[in-house]
Coordinates of C-alpha atoms and ligand atoms in Angstrom, one line a residue:
M1 CA 0.1 0.0 0.0
Q2 CA 1.1 3.4 -0.8
Q3 CA 1.7 5.7 2.1
K4 CA 0.6 9.1 2.0
K5 CA 3.7 11.5 2.4
E6 CA 2.9 14.1 4.9
V7 CA 4.0 17.5 3.6
K8 CA 5.0 19.6 6.3
K9 CA 4.0 23.4 5.9
K10 CA 7.1 25.8 6.1
K11 CA 7.1 28.3 8.9
A12 CA 5.8 31.6 7.2
F13 CA 8.0 34.5 7.4
Q14 CA 6.8 37.6 9.2
L15 CA 7.5 41.1 9.1
V16 CA 10.8 42.2 10.9
K17 CA 10.1 43.9 14.3
G18 CA 9.2 47.5 14.1
M19 CA 8.5 47.4 10.3
R20 CA 5.0 48.0 8.7
D21 CA 3.5 47.0 5.5
I22 CA 1.5 49.7 3.8
L23 CA -1.6 47.7 2.5
P24 CA -3.6 48.5 -0.5
E25 CA -6.5 49.8 1.5
E26 CA -4.2 52.6 3.2
Q27 CA -2.5 53.6 0.2
R28 CA -5.3 56.3 -0.5
Y29 CA -3.8 58.2 2.6
W30 CA -0.3 58.1 1.4
D31 CA -1.4 59.1 -2.3
F32 CA -3.2 61.9 -0.8
L33 CA -0.3 63.1 1.5
R34 CA 2.3 62.9 -1.2
D35 CA -0.1 65.2 -3.3
L36 CA -0.7 67.4 -0.7
I37 CA 3.1 67.8 0.2
N38 CA 3.9 68.3 -3.5
K39 CA 1.0 70.9 -3.8
I40 CA 2.5 72.7 -0.7
A41 CA 6.0 72.7 -1.9
K42 CA 5.0 73.9 -5.4
T43 CA 3.1 76.9 -3.7
Y44 CA 6.0 77.8 -1.4
G45 CA 8.8 77.3 -4.0
F46 CA 10.5 74.1 -2.7
S47 CA 12.2 71.8 -5.0
R48 CA 12.3 68.0 -4.4
L49 CA 15.6 66.5 -3.5
D50 CA 15.8 62.7 -3.1
T51 CA 18.9 61.4 -1.2
P52 CA 19.6 57.9 -1.0
L53 CA 18.6 55.5 2.0
V54 CA 22.4 54.6 2.7
E55 CA 25.0 57.1 3.4
A56 CA 28.5 56.9 5.0
A57 CA 27.8 56.2 8.8
D58 CA 30.3 58.9 9.6
L59 CA 28.0 61.7 8.0
F60 CA 25.4 61.0 10.6
V61 CA 28.0 60.5 13.5
R62 CA 29.3 63.9 12.6
G63 CA 26.1 65.6 11.6
I64 CA 23.4 64.4 14.2
G65 CA 26.3 63.9 16.8
Q66 CA 28.2 61.3 18.5
V67 CA 26.2 61.5 22.1
T68 CA 22.7 61.3 20.7
D69 CA 20.1 58.6 21.0
I70 CA 20.0 58.3 17.5
V71 CA 23.7 57.7 16.8
E72 CA 24.3 55.8 20.0
K73 CA 21.7 53.5 20.2
E74 CA 19.3 53.7 17.2
M75 CA 21.3 53.7 13.8
Y76 CA 21.3 50.9 11.6
A77 CA 25.1 50.9 10.7
F78 CA 26.8 48.2 9.0
V79 CA 30.1 47.4 7.2
D80 CA 29.4 46.4 3.4
Q81 CA 31.2 43.7 1.3
G82 CA 33.6 46.2 0.3
G83 CA 34.4 47.2 3.9
D84 CA 32.7 50.8 3.9
H85 CA 31.3 51.8 6.9
L86 CA 27.6 52.5 6.0
A87 CA 24.2 53.5 7.7
L88 CA 20.5 53.6 6.8
R89 CA 19.5 57.2 7.1
P90 CA 18.0 57.6 10.3
E91 CA 16.7 61.2 9.2
G92 CA 16.8 63.4 6.3
T93 CA 18.6 66.7 6.9
A94 CA 22.4 65.4 7.0
G95 CA 22.2 63.8 3.7
L96 CA 20.4 66.7 2.2
A97 CA 23.0 68.9 3.8
R98 CA 25.7 66.5 2.1
A99 CA 24.0 66.9 -1.1
Y100 CA 23.9 70.8 -1.1
V101 CA 27.5 70.8 -0.5
E102 CA 28.4 67.9 -3.0
H103 CA 26.4 69.6 -6.0
G104 CA 27.8 73.0 -5.3
M105 CA 24.2 74.4 -4.3
H106 CA 25.9 77.4 -2.8
N107 CA 26.5 78.7 -6.1
L108 CA 22.6 78.9 -6.7
P109 CA 20.5 81.8 -5.8
Q110 CA 20.3 81.8 -2.3
P111 CA 18.3 80.7 -0.3
V112 CA 17.8 77.1 -1.5
K113 CA 14.5 75.7 -0.6
L114 CA 14.3 71.9 -0.7
F115 CA 11.8 69.1 0.3
Y116 CA 11.7 65.3 0.6
F117 CA 9.3 62.4 1.4
G118 CA 10.6 59.0 2.3
P119 CA 11.6 56.4 4.6
M120 CA 14.1 56.7 7.8
F121 CA 15.2 53.9 9.9
R122 CA 15.9 54.0 13.7
H123 CA 16.3 51.0 15.8
D124 CA 14.2 52.4 18.5
K125 CA 11.8 50.3 20.9
P126 CA 8.7 49.9 18.6
Q127 CA 5.5 51.0 19.8
T128 CA 2.2 52.6 18.4
G129 CA 3.5 55.7 16.5
R130 CA 7.1 54.6 16.8
Y131 CA 8.5 52.3 14.1
R132 CA 11.9 51.2 13.1
Q133 CA 11.1 52.3 9.5
H134 CA 9.1 55.2 9.3
W135 CA 8.5 57.8 6.7
Q136 CA 9.0 61.8 6.8
F137 CA 8.2 64.6 4.8
G138 CA 10.9 67.6 5.2
F139 CA 11.1 71.0 4.3
E140 CA 14.6 72.7 4.4
I141 CA 15.8 76.2 3.5
L142 CA 19.6 76.6 3.2
G143 CA 21.4 79.7 3.0
E144 CA 19.5 82.3 5.0
A145 CA 20.1 83.4 8.4
D146 CA 17.1 85.8 8.7
P147 CA 14.3 84.7 11.2
I148 CA 12.0 85.5 8.5
V149 CA 12.9 82.0 6.9
D150 CA 12.2 80.4 10.4
A151 CA 8.7 81.8 10.2
Q152 CA 8.4 80.5 6.6
V153 CA 9.5 77.0 7.6
I154 CA 7.0 77.0 10.5
L155 CA 4.4 78.5 8.3
V156 CA 4.7 75.6 6.0
A157 CA 4.6 73.1 8.7
Y158 CA 1.5 74.6 10.0
K159 CA -0.1 74.9 6.7
I160 CA 0.1 71.3 6.2
Y161 CA -1.8 70.4 9.3
Q162 CA -4.2 73.4 9.0
S163 CA -5.1 72.1 5.5
L164 CA -6.2 69.0 7.1
N165 CA -8.3 70.7 9.6
L166 CA -6.0 69.2 12.1
P167 CA -5.6 71.5 14.9
V168 CA -2.0 71.8 15.9
N169 CA 0.2 73.9 18.2
I170 CA 3.8 74.9 17.5
Q171 CA 6.0 74.6 20.7
I172 CA 8.9 76.8 20.2
N173 CA 12.3 77.3 22.1
S174 CA 15.8 78.8 21.4
I175 CA 18.6 76.7 22.4
G176 CA 21.1 79.8 21.6
C177 CA 24.2 79.6 19.7
P178 CA 28.0 78.6 20.0
G179 CA 28.6 81.7 21.5
C180 CA 26.1 81.6 24.4
R181 CA 25.4 78.1 24.8
P182 CA 28.4 77.2 26.6
D183 CA 27.6 79.7 29.5
Y184 CA 24.4 77.9 29.6
E185 CA 25.8 74.5 29.4
N186 CA 28.2 75.3 32.3
E187 CA 25.3 76.3 34.4
L188 CA 23.3 73.3 33.5
K189 CA 26.4 71.1 34.1
D190 CA 26.8 72.6 37.7
Y191 CA 23.0 72.2 38.4
F192 CA 23.1 68.4 37.2
K193 CA 26.3 67.9 39.4
K194 CA 24.6 69.0 42.5
H195 CA 21.9 66.2 41.6
K196 CA 24.4 63.5 40.2
N197 CA 23.5 60.9 42.4
R198 CA 19.7 61.1 41.7
L199 CA 20.4 60.9 37.8
S200 CA 20.0 57.8 35.8
E201 CA 23.0 55.8 34.7
L202 CA 22.6 57.4 31.1
S203 CA 22.3 60.9 32.2
Q204 CA 25.4 60.4 34.3
H205 CA 27.2 59.4 31.2
R206 CA 25.9 62.5 29.4
L207 CA 26.7 64.8 32.1
L208 CA 30.6 64.1 31.0
K209 CA 29.9 64.5 27.2
N210 CA 27.0 66.5 26.3
P211 CA 24.9 67.8 29.3
L212 CA 22.2 69.5 27.3
R213 CA 21.4 65.9 26.2
I214 CA 20.2 65.2 29.7
L215 CA 17.2 67.4 29.0
D216 CA 16.3 64.7 26.4
S217 CA 16.0 62.0 28.9
K218 CA 13.2 59.5 29.0
E219 CA 14.5 58.0 32.4
K220 CA 11.7 58.5 35.1
E221 CA 14.3 59.6 37.9
D222 CA 15.6 62.5 35.7
L223 CA 12.3 64.2 35.1
P224 CA 11.8 65.9 38.4
I225 CA 15.5 67.2 38.1
I226 CA 15.0 68.3 34.7
A227 CA 11.8 70.3 35.4
D228 CA 13.8 72.6 37.7
A229 CA 16.9 72.9 35.6
P230 CA 18.1 76.2 34.3
Q231 CA 16.5 77.4 31.3
Q232 CA 18.6 78.4 27.8
I233 CA 16.2 81.3 27.3
D234 CA 17.6 83.2 30.4
F235 CA 21.2 83.0 28.8
L236 CA 20.8 83.9 25.3
C237 CA 23.0 86.5 23.7
E238 CA 21.6 89.7 22.2
D239 CA 21.8 88.4 18.8
C240 CA 19.9 85.2 19.6
R241 CA 17.5 87.0 21.6
N242 CA 16.7 89.3 18.8
H243 CA 16.5 86.5 16.4
F244 CA 14.1 84.7 18.7
M245 CA 12.0 88.0 19.2
L246 CA 11.7 88.7 15.5
L247 CA 10.6 85.2 15.0
F248 CA 7.7 85.8 17.3
E249 CA 6.7 89.0 15.7
Y250 CA 6.6 87.2 12.2
L251 CA 4.4 84.2 13.8
D252 CA 2.2 86.8 15.4
D253 CA 1.7 88.6 12.2
L254 CA 0.8 85.3 10.4
G255 CA -1.4 84.3 13.2
I256 CA 0.3 81.1 13.8
P257 CA -0.5 79.6 17.3
Y258 CA 2.4 78.8 19.2
A259 CA 3.7 78.3 22.8
L260 CA 7.0 79.1 24.3
N261 CA 8.4 75.8 25.7
P262 CA 11.9 75.5 27.3
T263 CA 12.3 71.6 27.2
I264 CA 12.2 71.7 23.4
V265 CA 16.0 71.0 23.2
R266 CA 15.4 68.2 20.4
G267 CA 17.5 65.2 20.1
L268 CA 20.0 66.2 17.5
D269 CA 23.4 68.1 17.8
Y270 CA 23.1 70.1 14.7
Y271 CA 20.5 72.6 16.0
G272 CA 20.9 76.0 17.1
R273 CA 18.8 79.0 17.9
T274 CA 15.3 78.0 16.9
T275 CA 13.8 74.5 17.8
F276 CA 10.2 73.5 17.6
E277 CA 7.9 70.8 17.6
I278 CA 4.4 70.4 16.2
W279 CA 1.9 68.9 18.8
T280 CA -1.8 68.3 18.3
A281 CA -3.9 71.0 20.0
E282 CA -5.2 68.5 22.5
E283 CA -1.9 67.6 23.5
E284 CA -1.0 71.1 24.6
E285 CA -4.0 71.0 26.8
N286 CA -3.7 67.6 28.2
S287 CA -0.5 65.7 27.7
P288 CA 1.8 64.9 30.4
R289 CA 5.0 65.7 28.7
E290 CA 8.0 63.7 29.3
A291 CA 11.4 64.7 29.0
G292 CA 13.1 62.5 26.4
G293 CA 14.5 61.1 23.3
E294 CA 13.9 61.6 19.6
A295 CA 12.8 64.9 18.8
G296 CA 9.2 63.5 19.0
R297 CA 9.6 62.7 22.6
L298 CA 6.2 63.7 23.4
T299 CA 3.8 61.0 24.7
D300 CA 0.1 61.4 25.1
S301 CA -2.1 60.2 27.9
A302 CA -2.0 56.7 26.4
G303 CA 1.6 56.7 26.6
R304 CA 2.0 56.8 22.7
Q305 CA 4.7 58.8 20.7
S306 CA 3.0 61.4 19.1
A307 CA 4.9 64.5 18.2
L308 CA 3.6 65.2 14.5
G309 CA 6.8 66.9 13.4
G310 CA 10.0 68.9 14.8
G311 CA 12.6 71.0 13.2
G312 CA 14.8 74.0 13.9
R313 CA 17.9 76.1 12.9
Y314 CA 21.0 74.2 12.2
D315 CA 23.4 76.9 11.1
G316 CA 26.6 74.8 11.6
L317 CA 25.7 71.7 9.8
V318 CA 26.8 72.4 6.3
E319 CA 30.1 73.8 7.4
L320 CA 30.7 70.8 9.6
L321 CA 30.1 68.4 6.6
G322 CA 32.8 70.2 4.6
G323 CA 30.7 73.1 3.0
N324 CA 30.9 76.9 3.4
P325 CA 29.3 78.4 6.4
T326 CA 25.7 78.2 5.5
P327 CA 22.7 79.1 7.8
A328 CA 19.8 76.7 7.5
V329 CA 16.4 75.8 8.9
G330 CA 13.8 73.1 8.4
F331 CA 11.4 70.7 9.7
A332 CA 10.2 67.1 9.2
G333 CA 6.8 65.6 9.9
G334 CA 6.1 61.9 10.7
V335 CA 3.7 60.3 8.0
E336 CA 2.7 57.3 10.0
R337 CA 1.8 59.5 12.9
L338 CA -0.1 62.0 10.7
I339 CA -2.1 59.2 9.1
A340 CA -3.0 58.0 12.5
Q341 CA -4.3 61.5 13.4
M342 CA -6.2 61.6 10.3
K343 CA -7.8 58.4 10.9
E344 CA -8.6 59.3 14.6
K345 CA -10.1 62.4 13.7
D346 CA -12.3 61.0 10.8
I347 CA -10.5 63.3 8.2
K348 CA -11.6 62.0 4.7
V349 CA -9.4 61.3 1.8
P350 CA -10.7 60.6 -1.5
E351 CA -11.6 57.1 -2.1
R352 CA -9.8 55.2 -4.8
E353 CA -11.9 55.1 -8.3
K354 CA -14.5 52.7 -8.0
P355 CA -15.6 50.7 -11.1
E356 CA -19.1 51.5 -12.5
I357 CA -19.1 48.5 -15.0
F358 CA -18.1 44.8 -14.7
L359 CA -17.0 42.9 -17.9
A360 CA -18.0 39.2 -17.7
Q361 CA -17.6 36.6 -20.2
L362 CA -18.2 32.9 -20.7
G363 CA -16.3 30.6 -23.2
S364 CA -13.0 30.9 -24.7
E365 CA -14.1 33.0 -27.6
A366 CA -16.0 35.3 -25.6
R367 CA -12.8 35.7 -23.2
K368 CA -10.6 36.8 -26.2
K369 CA -13.2 39.4 -27.3
A370 CA -13.6 40.6 -23.7
L371 CA -10.0 41.1 -23.5
V372 CA -10.0 43.6 -26.3
L373 CA -13.4 45.1 -25.3
F374 CA -11.9 45.9 -21.8
E375 CA -9.2 48.0 -23.5
E376 CA -11.8 49.9 -25.7
L377 CA -14.1 50.7 -22.5
K378 CA -10.8 51.9 -20.7
E379 CA -9.9 54.0 -23.6
A380 CA -13.4 55.6 -23.6
G381 CA -12.7 56.6 -20.2
L382 CA -15.0 54.3 -18.3
A383 CA -14.4 52.8 -14.9
V384 CA -14.5 49.1 -15.7
S385 CA -13.4 46.0 -13.8
E386 CA -13.0 42.3 -14.7
N387 CA -12.3 38.8 -13.8
L388 CA -11.0 37.5 -17.0
S389 CA -9.0 34.8 -15.5
K390 CA -12.3 33.3 -14.2
S391 CA -14.6 31.1 -16.4
G392 CA -17.7 30.5 -14.4
L393 CA -20.3 33.2 -14.9
K394 CA -21.6 32.9 -11.2
V395 CA -18.2 33.8 -9.5
Q396 CA -17.9 36.7 -12.1
L397 CA -21.3 38.0 -11.2
E398 CA -20.8 37.7 -7.4
N399 CA -17.6 39.7 -8.1
A400 CA -19.5 42.3 -9.8
D401 CA -22.1 42.4 -6.9
K402 CA -19.3 43.1 -4.5
Q403 CA -17.6 45.8 -6.4
K404 CA -21.3 47.5 -6.3
V405 CA -20.9 48.3 -10.1
K406 CA -24.1 49.9 -11.7
F407 CA -23.9 47.7 -15.0
T408 CA -22.4 44.3 -16.0
L409 CA -21.9 43.4 -19.4
I410 CA -22.1 39.8 -20.2
L411 CA -20.5 38.1 -23.2
G412 CA -21.5 34.4 -23.8
Q413 CA -21.4 32.1 -26.5
K414 CA -24.8 33.1 -27.8
E415 CA -23.7 36.7 -28.0
I416 CA -20.6 35.8 -29.9
V417 CA -22.5 34.2 -32.4
D418 CA -25.2 36.8 -32.8
G419 CA -22.8 39.6 -32.6
T420 CA -24.2 41.2 -29.4
I421 CA -23.6 41.6 -25.9
M422 CA -26.0 41.7 -22.7
I423 CA -26.1 44.6 -20.4
R424 CA -27.5 44.0 -17.2
D425 CA -28.8 46.8 -14.7
M426 CA -27.4 45.8 -11.3
E427 CA -30.1 47.8 -9.7
N428 CA -33.3 46.2 -10.9
G429 CA -31.8 43.1 -12.8
I430 CA -33.2 44.1 -16.0
Q431 CA -31.0 42.7 -18.9
E432 CA -31.0 44.1 -22.4
V433 CA -29.1 42.6 -25.4
V434 CA -27.3 45.2 -27.8
D435 CA -25.3 45.3 -30.9
F436 CA -21.8 44.5 -29.7
T437 CA -20.4 47.3 -32.0
K438 CA -22.5 50.0 -30.1
V439 CA -21.7 48.6 -26.6
V440 CA -19.4 51.5 -25.7
A441 CA -21.9 54.3 -26.7
E442 CA -24.8 52.3 -25.0
V443 CA -23.0 52.0 -21.9
K444 CA -22.2 55.4 -21.8
K445 CA -25.8 56.6 -22.3
R446 CA -26.9 54.5 -19.5
L447 CA -24.2 55.6 -17.1
E448 CA -25.0 59.4 -17.9
K449 CA -28.8 58.7 -17.4
S450 CA -28.2 56.9 -14.0
N451 CA -25.8 59.6 -12.7
V452 CA -28.4 62.1 -13.5
K453 CA -31.2 60.0 -11.7
Ligands
HAM501 P1 12.8 64.2 14.4 O1 11.7 65.1 15.4 O2 13.5 63.3 14.9 O3 13.5 65.3 13.4 O4 11.7 63.5 13.3 C1 10.7 63.9 12.7 C2 9.4 63.6 12.8 O5 9.4 62.1 12.4 C3 8.9 63.3 14.3 O6 8.2 64.5 14.9 C4 7.9 62.3 14.4 O7 6.6 62.5 14.0 C5 8.4 61.4 13.3 N1 9.3 60.3 13.7 C6 10.4 60.1 14.1 N2 10.8 59.0 14.6 C7 9.9 58.2 14.4 C8 9.7 56.9 14.4 N3 10.6 56.1 15.0 N4 8.4 56.3 14.2 C9 7.6 57.2 13.7 N5 7.6 58.5 13.4 C10 8.9 59.0 13.8 C11 14.3 65.1 12.3 O8 14.6 64.1 12.0 C12 15.0 66.1 11.8 N6 15.9 65.7 10.6 C13 14.0 67.3 11.4 C14 14.4 68.5 10.9 C15 14.5 68.7 9.5 N7 15.2 69.4 11.4 C16 15.7 70.2 10.6 N8 15.2 69.8 9.2

C-alpha cells in the first residue's frame, strides 16, 4: 500500500520587528499626503531632493552627533562587502546637507529651498506611532540666516496640518548659539552635578560628554530634576534673543498659534537657536510631557509617541560636513503619525476610483473578445473592472455584485454568434441585448442617465 507522504508546511515569514506593510487599503492616505506635500512645496517654491537611503555612517555621527540617542542607540550601521562603514539614514537633514555641498548648491541663488518624502530607519523600541522604518516629509531652507525663513518653515509646517483641519500647536524654544550656549551648558552642568546621584546612569554618562542631552532623557528618575533645571532662554546672547523676538513677531503677524516651551531641546546636535515641535492642540492642553528622546519625545495620555513633527535651525551643519558656512532651517513631519491622527479625527481622503461597470465572459471566444473590449472601454474613459481569469459566470457576477457596479456586461457563446452583448442593470436586474459594435456608446448613455437620476 502506498503511504501518503506528509508535507510539512514551512514556517511563514513575518515582518521584521518595528517594520510595517502599507496595505492597498491604506494607500489612499499615502497618495493623498504625497499630493498634498507636492502641492504645498509648489506653492511655497520648494524643489524636491531625494537622497539615498544609505550614506556613510560617519555623516550621521558627525552631523547628528556622537552622543545622541539616534547615533548611540538607534542607527542601522553596517560594514558592506567592500568594507565601507555605512548606515541606513535615520533622518533626512544630514543627507540633504551633504547633497547641498556635493552639488555646489551654494552657487545657486540663495536661499535654496528643498523638500523630501521618504523612509527613515531608527532601531528604537517599537510601539504605536514609533517604528523602525518610518516615513518623513521634510522642508529645508539653506543659505539664509534671517528669522523670516524660520517663520516661513514654521508656516509651511502649520499649513500642512491646517489644510487637513487638524488643530496643531507649535512649541518653540531657542537653544542659543555656539557663542552663548557654553555659558548655559556650564550652568546646566553645575546644576546636574549637584543632583548627580539622583540622575539615571545614562544621564550621568551624558553629564560628562553633553549635558544638554540630559534634557532629552526619558528616564523617570531624571524628570523632576529636569523640570527645575536652568533654562536656555535666560542665557541667550543679544543676537539670539533678537532672532527669537523677531520670529515671534513674524508668527504673530501670520496668526500662527505657538507656545514657548523651554524643554524643546531636540535630540540632534546640529540645532542652534530656533527649535520647535508640532503637537496636536489637545496635547498642548492635556498631555503629560515626558522629557526624552527622539525629537518627537512627546507622549500622549495613552503613552504613545505623538509629536507630529519637529525641526529648527542648523546653521553649523553644512560647514561641519565640509561646505561653506551656510545658515539653514527646516522641519520634518512623521507620515505614519499624521495618518494615525487623520484616522482618529475621521479626516476623509478621496476613495480610490470605484468601477461602474463589470465585464463578464463565458467561453474561450468570449474571453478573447472581452480582453480587447476591456481596452476599448478603458480608452473611452469608463471605470471598468473584470475577472477575465475566471471562467464561471456565477463567480464573476458575485464579484460584480461585491464591487457594487452599476452595469455588468455579459459576453457568452450566444452573444458571440449573434454579434451582440448583454447589459445587465445591477439595480433592477433588467437585462438587455445590444449590438456588440455599439456597446461603448450604449454603456455611456446608460451611465449618464443613471448619474442624473
Ligand atoms: P525628528 O523630530 O527626529 O526630526 O523626526 C521628525 C518627525 O518624524 C517626528 O516628529 C515624528 O513625527 C517622526 N518620527 C521620528 N521618529 C519616528 C519613529 N521612530 N516612528 C515614527 N515616526 C517617527 C528629524 O528627523 C529632523 N531631521 C527634522 C528636521 C528637518 N530638522 C531640521 N530639518
